[in-house]
PDB file of C-alpha atoms in Angstrom:
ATOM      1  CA  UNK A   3      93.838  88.499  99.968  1.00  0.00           C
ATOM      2  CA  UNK A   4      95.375  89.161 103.161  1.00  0.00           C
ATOM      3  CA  UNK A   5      93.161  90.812 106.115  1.00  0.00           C
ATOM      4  CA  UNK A   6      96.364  91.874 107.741  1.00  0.00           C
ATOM      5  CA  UNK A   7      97.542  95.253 107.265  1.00  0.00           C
ATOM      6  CA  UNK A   8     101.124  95.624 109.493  1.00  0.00           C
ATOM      7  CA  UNK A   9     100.371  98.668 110.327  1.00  0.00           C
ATOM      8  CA  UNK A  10      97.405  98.327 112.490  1.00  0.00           C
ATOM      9  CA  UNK A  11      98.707  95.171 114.700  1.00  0.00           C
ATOM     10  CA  UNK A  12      94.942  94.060 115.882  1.00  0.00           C
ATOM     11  CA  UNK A  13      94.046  93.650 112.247  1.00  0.00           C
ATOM     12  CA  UNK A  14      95.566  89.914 112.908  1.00  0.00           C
ATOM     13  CA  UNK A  15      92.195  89.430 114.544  1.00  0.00           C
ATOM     14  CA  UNK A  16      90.211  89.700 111.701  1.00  0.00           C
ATOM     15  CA  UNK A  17      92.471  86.508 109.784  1.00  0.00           C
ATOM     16  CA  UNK A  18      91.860  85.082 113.019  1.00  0.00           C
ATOM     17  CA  UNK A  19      87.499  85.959 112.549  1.00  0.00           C
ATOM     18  CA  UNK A  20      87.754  84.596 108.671  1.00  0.00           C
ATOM     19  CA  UNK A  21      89.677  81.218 110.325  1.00  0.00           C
ATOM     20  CA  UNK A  22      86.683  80.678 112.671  1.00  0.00           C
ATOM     21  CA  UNK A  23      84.233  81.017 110.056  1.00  0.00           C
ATOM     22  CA  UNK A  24      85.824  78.930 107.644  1.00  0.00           C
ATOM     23  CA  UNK A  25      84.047  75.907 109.895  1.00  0.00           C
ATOM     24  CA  UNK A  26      80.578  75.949 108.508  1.00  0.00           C
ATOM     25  CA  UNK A  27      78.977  75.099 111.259  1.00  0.00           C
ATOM     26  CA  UNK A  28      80.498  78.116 112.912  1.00  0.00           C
ATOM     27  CA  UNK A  29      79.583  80.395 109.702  1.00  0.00           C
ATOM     28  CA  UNK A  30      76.246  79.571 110.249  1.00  0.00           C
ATOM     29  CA  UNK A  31      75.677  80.015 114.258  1.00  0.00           C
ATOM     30  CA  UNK A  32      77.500  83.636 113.508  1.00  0.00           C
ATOM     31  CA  UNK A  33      75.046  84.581 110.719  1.00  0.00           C
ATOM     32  CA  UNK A  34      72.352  83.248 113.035  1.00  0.00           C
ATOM     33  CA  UNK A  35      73.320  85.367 115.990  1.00  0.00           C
ATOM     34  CA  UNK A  36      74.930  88.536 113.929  1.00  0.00           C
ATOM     35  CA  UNK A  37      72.339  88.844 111.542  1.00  0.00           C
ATOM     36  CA  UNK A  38      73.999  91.968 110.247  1.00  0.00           C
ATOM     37  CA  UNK A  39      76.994  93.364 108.170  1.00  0.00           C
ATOM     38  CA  UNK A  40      78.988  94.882 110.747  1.00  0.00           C
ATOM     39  CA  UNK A  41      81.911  97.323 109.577  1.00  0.00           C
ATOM     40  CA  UNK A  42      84.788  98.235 111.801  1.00  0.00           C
ATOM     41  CA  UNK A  43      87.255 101.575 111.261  1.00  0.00           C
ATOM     42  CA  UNK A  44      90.106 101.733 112.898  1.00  0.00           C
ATOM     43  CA  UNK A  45      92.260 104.462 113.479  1.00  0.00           C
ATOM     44  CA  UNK A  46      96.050 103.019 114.467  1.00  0.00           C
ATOM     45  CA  UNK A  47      98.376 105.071 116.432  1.00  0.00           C
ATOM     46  CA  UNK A  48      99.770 107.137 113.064  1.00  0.00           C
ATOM     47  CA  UNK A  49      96.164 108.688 112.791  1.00  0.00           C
ATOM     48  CA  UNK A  50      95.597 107.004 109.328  1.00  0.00           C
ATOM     49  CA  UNK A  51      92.437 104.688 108.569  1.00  0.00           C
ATOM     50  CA  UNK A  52      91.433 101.444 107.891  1.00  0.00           C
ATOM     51  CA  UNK A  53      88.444  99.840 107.395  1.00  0.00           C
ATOM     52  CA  UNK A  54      87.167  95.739 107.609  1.00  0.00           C
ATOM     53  CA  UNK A  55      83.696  94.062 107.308  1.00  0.00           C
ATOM     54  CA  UNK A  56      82.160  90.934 108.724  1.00  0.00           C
ATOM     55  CA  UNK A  57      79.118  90.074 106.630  1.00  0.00           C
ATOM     56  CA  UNK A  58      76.878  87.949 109.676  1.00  0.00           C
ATOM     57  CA  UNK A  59      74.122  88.730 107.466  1.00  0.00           C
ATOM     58  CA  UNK A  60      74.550  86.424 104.596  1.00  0.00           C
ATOM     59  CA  UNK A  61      77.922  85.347 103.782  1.00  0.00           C
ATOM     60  CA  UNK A  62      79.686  85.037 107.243  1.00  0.00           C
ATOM     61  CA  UNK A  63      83.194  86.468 105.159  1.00  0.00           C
ATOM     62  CA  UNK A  64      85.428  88.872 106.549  1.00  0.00           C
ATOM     63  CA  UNK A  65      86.832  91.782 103.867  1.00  0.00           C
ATOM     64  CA  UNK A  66      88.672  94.939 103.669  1.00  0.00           C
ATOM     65  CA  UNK A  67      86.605  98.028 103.221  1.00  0.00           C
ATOM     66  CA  UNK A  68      83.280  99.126 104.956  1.00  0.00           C
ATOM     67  CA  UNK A  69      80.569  96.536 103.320  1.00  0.00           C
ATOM     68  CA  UNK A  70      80.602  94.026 101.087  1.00  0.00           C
ATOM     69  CA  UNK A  71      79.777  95.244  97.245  1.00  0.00           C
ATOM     70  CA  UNK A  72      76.448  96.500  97.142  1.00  0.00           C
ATOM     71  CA  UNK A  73      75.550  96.526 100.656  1.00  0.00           C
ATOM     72  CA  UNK A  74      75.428  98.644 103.338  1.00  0.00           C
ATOM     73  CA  UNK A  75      76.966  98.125 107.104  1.00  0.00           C
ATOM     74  CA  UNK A  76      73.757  97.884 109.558  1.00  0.00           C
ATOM     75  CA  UNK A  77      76.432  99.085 112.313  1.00  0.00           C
ATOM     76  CA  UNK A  78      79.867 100.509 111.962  1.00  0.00           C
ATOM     77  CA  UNK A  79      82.226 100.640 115.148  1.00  0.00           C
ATOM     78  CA  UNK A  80      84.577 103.032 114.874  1.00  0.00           C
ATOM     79  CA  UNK A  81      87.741 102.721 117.864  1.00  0.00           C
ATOM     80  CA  UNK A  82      91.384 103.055 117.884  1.00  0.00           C
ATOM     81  CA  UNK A  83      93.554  99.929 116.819  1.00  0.00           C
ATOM     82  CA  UNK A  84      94.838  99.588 119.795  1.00  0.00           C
ATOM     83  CA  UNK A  85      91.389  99.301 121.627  1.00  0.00           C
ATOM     84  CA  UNK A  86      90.159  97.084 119.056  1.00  0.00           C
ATOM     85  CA  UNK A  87      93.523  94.783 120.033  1.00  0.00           C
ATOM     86  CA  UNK A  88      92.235  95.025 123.693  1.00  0.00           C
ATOM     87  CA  UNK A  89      88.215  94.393 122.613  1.00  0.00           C
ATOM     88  CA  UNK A  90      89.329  91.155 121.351  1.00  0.00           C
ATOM     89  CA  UNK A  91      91.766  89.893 123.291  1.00  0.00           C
ATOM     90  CA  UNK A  92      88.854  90.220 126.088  1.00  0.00           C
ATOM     91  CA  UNK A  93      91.220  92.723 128.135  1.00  0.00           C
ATOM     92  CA  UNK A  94      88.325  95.321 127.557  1.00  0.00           C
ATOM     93  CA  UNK A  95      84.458  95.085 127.107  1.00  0.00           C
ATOM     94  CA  UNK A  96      82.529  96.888 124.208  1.00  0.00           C
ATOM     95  CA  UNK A  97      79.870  98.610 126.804  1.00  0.00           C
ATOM     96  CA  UNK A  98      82.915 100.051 128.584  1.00  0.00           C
ATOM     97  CA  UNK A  99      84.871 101.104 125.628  1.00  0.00           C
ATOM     98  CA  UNK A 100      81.585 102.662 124.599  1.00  0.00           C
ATOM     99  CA  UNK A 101      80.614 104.392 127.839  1.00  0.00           C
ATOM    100  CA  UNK A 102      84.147 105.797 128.289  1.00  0.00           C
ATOM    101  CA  UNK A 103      83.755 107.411 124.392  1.00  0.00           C
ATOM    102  CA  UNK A 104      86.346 104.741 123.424  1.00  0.00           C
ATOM    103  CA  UNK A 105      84.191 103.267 120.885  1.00  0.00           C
ATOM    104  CA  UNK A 106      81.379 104.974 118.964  1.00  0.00           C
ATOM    105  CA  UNK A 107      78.600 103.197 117.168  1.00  0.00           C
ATOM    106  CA  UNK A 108      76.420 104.475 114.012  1.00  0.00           C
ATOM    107  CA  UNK A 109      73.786 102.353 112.732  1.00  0.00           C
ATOM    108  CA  UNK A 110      71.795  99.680 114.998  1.00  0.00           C
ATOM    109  CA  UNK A 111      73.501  99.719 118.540  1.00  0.00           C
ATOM    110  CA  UNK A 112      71.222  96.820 119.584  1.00  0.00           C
ATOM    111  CA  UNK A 113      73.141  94.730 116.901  1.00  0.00           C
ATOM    112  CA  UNK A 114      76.231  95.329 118.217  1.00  0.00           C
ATOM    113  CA  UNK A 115      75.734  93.487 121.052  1.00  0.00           C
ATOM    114  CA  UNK A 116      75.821  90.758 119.296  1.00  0.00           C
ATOM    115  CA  UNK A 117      79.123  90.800 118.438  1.00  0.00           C
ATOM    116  CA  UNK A 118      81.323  89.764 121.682  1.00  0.00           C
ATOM    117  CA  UNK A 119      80.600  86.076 120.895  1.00  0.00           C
ATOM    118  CA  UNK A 120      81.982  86.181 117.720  1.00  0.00           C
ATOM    119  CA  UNK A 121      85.265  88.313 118.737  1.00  0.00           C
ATOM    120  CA  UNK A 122      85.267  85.980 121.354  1.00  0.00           C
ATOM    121  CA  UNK A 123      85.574  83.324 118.821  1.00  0.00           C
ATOM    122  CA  UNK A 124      88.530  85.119 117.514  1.00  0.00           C
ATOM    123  CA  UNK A 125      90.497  85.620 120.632  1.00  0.00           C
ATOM    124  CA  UNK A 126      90.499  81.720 120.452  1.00  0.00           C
ATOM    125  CA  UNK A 127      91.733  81.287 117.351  1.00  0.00           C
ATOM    126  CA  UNK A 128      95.002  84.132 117.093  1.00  0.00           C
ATOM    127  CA  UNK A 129      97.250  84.920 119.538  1.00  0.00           C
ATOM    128  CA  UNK A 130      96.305  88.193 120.708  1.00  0.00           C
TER     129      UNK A 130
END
């Protein structure tokens, strides 16, 4: 199943997020810091909706929809495609996207924070 949906360009990050953790040791050092099932819905520049997972809590996979079956995102970051393209390319930081009302957060906030080394990760692996 592809991650990519053409219509939201930065969604090439989250292939990129599934090739990192492919590398076991790396699946395992991002469930050890994540330790969560974070969910990310994008809106692209069209106004429609999209919506991707990154299970750090157990499975380290990356999926289309808000959780993994039968679970529940601990946080859910909600920010335009475009920002989301910029968030992991490195060009802008969560806590500013946040503070300017770029980026809102439901669920644990604290846990969130643990997610710039694994975009990181991904800005290393695609070309974004």
């Amino acid at each position: 199943m592809s991650l990519k949906n053409d219509a939201f360009p930065s969604s090439a990050a989250f292939e990129a997020i599934d090739g990192a953790l492919s590398n076991d040791a790396e699946r395992k050092a991002a469930i050890k810091t994540g330790g969560a099932v974070f969910s990310f819905k994008l809106t692209n520049d069209k106004g429609e909706e999209e919506a991707w997972y990154l299970d750090l809590k157990e499975s380290g996979k990356v999926g289309k929809g808000e959780a993994p079956a039968g679970k529940k995102a601990d946080v859910t970051l909600l920010l335009t495609d475009e920002n989301f393209g910029k968030l992991v390319a490195g060009k802008s930081k969560a806590q500013t996207l946040f503070m300017s009302g770029k980026l809102k957060i439901k669920g644990n906030v604290m846990k969130a924070t643990k997610l710039e080394p694994i975009l990181a990760k991904a800005k290393t692996q695609s070309k974004l």
